[in-house]
CSV table of C-alpha atoms in Angstrom, one decimal:
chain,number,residue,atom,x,y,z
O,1,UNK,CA,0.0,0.0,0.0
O,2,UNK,CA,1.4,3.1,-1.4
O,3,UNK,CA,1.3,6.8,0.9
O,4,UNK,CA,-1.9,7.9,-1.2
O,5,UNK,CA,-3.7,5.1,-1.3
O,6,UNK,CA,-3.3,4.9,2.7
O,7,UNK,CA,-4.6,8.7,3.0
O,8,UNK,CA,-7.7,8.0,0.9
O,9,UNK,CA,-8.6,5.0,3.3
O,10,UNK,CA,-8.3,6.6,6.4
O,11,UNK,CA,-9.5,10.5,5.2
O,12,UNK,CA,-12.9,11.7,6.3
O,13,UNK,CA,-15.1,14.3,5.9
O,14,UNK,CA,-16.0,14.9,9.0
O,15,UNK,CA,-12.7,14.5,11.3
O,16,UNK,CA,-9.6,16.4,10.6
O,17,UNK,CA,-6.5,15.2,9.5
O,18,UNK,CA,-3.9,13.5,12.0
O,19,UNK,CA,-3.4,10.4,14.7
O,20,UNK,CA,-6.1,12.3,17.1
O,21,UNK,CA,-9.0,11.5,15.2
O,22,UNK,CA,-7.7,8.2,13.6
O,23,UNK,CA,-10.4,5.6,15.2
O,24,UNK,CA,-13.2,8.3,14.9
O,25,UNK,CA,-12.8,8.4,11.2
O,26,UNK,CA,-13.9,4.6,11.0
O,27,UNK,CA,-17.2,4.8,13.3
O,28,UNK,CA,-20.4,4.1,11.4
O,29,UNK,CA,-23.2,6.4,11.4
O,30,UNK,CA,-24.6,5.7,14.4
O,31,UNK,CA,-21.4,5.6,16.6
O,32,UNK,CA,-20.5,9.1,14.7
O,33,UNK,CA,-24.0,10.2,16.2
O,34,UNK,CA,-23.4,9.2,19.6
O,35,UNK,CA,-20.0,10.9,19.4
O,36,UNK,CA,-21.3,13.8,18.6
O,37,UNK,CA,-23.8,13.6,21.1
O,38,UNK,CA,-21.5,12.7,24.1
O,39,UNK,CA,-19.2,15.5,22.8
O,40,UNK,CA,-22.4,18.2,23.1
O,41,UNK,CA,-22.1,16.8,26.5
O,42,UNK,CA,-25.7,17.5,28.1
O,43,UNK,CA,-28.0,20.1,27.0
O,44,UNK,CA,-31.4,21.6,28.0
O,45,UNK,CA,-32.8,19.9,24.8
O,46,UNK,CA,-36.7,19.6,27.0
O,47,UNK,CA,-36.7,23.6,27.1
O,48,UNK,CA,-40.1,24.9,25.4
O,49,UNK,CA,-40.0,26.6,22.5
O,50,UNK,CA,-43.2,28.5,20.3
O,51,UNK,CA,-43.2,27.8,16.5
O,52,UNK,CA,-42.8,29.7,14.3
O,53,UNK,CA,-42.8,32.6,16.8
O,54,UNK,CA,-39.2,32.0,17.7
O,55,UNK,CA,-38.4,33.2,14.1
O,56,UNK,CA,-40.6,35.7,13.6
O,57,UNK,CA,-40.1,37.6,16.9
O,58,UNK,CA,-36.3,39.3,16.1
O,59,UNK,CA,-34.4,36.7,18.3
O,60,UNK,CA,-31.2,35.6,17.3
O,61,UNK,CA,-31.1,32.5,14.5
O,62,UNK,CA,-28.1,30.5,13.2
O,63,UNK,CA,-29.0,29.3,9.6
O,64,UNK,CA,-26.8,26.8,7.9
O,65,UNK,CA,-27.1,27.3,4.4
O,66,UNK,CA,-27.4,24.4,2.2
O,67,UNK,CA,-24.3,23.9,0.2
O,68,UNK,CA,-26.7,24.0,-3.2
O,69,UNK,CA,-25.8,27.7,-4.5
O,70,UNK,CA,-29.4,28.1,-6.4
O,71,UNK,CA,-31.7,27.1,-3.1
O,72,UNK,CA,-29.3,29.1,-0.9
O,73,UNK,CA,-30.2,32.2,-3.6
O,74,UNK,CA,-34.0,31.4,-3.4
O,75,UNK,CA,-33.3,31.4,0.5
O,76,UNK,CA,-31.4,34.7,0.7
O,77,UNK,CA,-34.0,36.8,-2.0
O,78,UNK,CA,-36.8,35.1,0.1
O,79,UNK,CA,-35.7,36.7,3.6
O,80,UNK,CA,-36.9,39.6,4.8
O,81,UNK,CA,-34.0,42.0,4.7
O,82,UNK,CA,-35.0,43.0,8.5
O,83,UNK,CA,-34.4,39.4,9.5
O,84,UNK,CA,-30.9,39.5,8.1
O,85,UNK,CA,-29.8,41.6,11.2
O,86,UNK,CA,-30.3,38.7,13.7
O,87,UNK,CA,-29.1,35.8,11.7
O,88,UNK,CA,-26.0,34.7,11.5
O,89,UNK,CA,-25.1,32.1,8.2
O,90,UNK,CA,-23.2,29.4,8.0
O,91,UNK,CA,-22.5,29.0,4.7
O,92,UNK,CA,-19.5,27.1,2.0
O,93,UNK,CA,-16.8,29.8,0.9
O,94,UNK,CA,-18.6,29.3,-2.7
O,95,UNK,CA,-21.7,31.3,-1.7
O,96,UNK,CA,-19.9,34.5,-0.6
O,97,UNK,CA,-20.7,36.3,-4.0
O,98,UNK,CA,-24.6,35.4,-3.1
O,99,UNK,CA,-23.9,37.2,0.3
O,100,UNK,CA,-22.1,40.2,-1.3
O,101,UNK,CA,-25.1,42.5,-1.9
O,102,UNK,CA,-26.8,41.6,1.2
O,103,UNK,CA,-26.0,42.9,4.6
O,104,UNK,CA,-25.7,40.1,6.7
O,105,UNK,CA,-23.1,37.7,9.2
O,106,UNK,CA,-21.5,35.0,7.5
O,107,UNK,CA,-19.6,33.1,8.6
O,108,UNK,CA,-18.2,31.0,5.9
O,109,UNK,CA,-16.3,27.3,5.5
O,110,UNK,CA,-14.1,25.5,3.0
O,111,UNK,CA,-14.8,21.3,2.2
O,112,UNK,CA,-11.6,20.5,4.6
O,113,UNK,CA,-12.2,23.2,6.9
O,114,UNK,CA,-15.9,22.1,7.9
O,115,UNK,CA,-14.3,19.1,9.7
O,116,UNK,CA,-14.2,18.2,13.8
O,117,UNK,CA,-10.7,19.7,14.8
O,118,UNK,CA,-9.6,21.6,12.1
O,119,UNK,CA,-9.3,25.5,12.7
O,120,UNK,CA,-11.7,26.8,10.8
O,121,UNK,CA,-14.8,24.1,12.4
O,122,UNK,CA,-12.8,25.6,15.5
O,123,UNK,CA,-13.6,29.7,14.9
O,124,UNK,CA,-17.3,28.3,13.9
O,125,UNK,CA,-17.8,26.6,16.8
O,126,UNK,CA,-17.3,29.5,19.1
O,127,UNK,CA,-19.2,31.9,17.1
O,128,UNK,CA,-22.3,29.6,17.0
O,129,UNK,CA,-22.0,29.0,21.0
O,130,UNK,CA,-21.1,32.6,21.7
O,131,UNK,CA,-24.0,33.7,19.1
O,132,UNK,CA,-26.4,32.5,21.7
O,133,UNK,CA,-29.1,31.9,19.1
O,134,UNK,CA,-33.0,30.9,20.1
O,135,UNK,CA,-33.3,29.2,17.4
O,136,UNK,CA,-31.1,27.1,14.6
O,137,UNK,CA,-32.4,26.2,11.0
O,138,UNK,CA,-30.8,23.4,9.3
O,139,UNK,CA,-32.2,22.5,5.8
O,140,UNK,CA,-29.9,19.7,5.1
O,141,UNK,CA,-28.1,17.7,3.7
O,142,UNK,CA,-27.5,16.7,7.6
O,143,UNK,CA,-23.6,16.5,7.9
O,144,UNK,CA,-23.2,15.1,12.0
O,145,UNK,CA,-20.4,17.6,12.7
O,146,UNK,CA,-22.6,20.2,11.6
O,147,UNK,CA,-25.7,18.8,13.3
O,148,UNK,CA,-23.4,19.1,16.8
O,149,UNK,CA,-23.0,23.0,15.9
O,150,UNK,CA,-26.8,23.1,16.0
O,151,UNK,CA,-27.1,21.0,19.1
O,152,UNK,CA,-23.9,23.2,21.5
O,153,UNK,CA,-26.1,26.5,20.1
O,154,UNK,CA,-27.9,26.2,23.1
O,155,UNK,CA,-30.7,26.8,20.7
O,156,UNK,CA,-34.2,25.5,22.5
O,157,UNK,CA,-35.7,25.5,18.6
O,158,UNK,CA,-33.4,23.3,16.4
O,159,UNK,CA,-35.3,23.1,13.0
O,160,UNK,CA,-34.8,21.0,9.8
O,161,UNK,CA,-36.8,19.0,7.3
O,162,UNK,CA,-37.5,15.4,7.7
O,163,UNK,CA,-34.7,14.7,10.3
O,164,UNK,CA,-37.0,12.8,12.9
O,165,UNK,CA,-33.9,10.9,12.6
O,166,UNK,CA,-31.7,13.7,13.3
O,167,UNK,CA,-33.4,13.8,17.2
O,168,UNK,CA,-31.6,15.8,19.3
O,169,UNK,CA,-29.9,17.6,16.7
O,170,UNK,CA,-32.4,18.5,15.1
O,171,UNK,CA,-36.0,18.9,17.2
O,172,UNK,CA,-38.8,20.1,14.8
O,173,UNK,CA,-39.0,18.5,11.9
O,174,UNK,CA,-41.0,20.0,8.8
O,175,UNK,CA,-42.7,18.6,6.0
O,176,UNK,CA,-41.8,19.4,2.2
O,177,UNK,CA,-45.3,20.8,0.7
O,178,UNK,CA,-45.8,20.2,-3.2
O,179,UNK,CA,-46.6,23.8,-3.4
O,180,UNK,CA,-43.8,25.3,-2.1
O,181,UNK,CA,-40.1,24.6,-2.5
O,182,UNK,CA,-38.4,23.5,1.2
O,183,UNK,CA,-36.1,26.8,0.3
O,184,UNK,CA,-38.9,28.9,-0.3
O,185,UNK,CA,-40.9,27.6,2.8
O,186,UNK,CA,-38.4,28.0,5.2
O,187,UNK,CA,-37.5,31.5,4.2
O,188,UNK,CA,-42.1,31.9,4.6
O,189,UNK,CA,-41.9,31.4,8.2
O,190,UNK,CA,-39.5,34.3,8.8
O,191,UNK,CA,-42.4,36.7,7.8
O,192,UNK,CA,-45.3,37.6,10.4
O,193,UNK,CA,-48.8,35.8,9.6
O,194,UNK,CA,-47.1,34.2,6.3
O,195,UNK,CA,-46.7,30.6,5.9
O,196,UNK,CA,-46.6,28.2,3.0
């Protein structure tokens, strides 16, 4: 076995590089949850929370962006532009061009610096915990270091779209309508007495 062959075997997407994180890169899905869990340590996750009045009432959101450049533009043009104040993106380096005309926080990620350990997942990490948010949206596709971000927000509201699976990460889980894109929806429940 050659030098590249052995990085591509033991590389991951979600663990940095290096010995620390060597067994964590093997765990199936469900061990990676559990990980991820224990690491959250424990967290008020029974507080009560009122939908969708948590977004609509000008607290504090952290809104991962889905990595898909066109339904993170029908997202961003969907907002209300007084919303953009109190959220705070988490969004891939490619969409800072759909950010540039918008006045909002970003806080943006490469593909190798999203992962556990690295220094970038690091800086997000405290931002999302110091951002103090009441409520996290998380459209998915669910990527389980990202889903801890949501989880040590110490957000009671923790939103995404069919991720019953994705309990405690993710705690209210909505339904796609045929009427309405998810991207378009989601962006709907930002605005006082709209929805769907």
């Amino acid at each position: 076995m050659n030098l590249e062959l052995g990085d591509l075997l033991f590389s991951s997407q979600y663990f940095a590089e290096g010995i620390r994180y060597c067994v964590l890169r093997k765990l199936c899905k469900p061990l990676l949850y559990r990980w991820f869990i224990h690491k959250a340590g424990k967290r008020k996750s029974s507080r009560t929370f009122s939908f969708p009045e948590c977004l609509q009432n000008g607290g504090k959101v952290v809104f991962f962006m889905p990595e898909e450049k066109e339904v993170a533009k029908i997202i961003l043009d969907e907002l209300p532009v007084e919303s953009l104040k109190t959220i705070l993106f988490i969004a891939h380096g490619d969409q800072e061009i759909l950010f540039s005309q918008k006045k909002a926080q970003v806080s943006y990620y490469t593909d190798d610096g999203c992962r556990y350990g690295e220094d970038q997942f690091d800086r997000i990490e405290y931002q999302v915990k110091t951002y103090a948010p009441v409520a996290c949206v998380y459209p998915g596709p669910h990527k389980p270091q990202f889903l801890y971000l949501a989880l040590i927000s110490g957000a009671a509201c923790r939103i995404g779209f069919d991720c019953a699976r994705e309990y405690p990460f993710l705690n209210m889980s909505l339904h796609e309508l045929k009427t309405i894109s998810p991207a378009r929806m989601i962006a709907r429940y930002f605005i006082k007495g709209k929805i769907g």
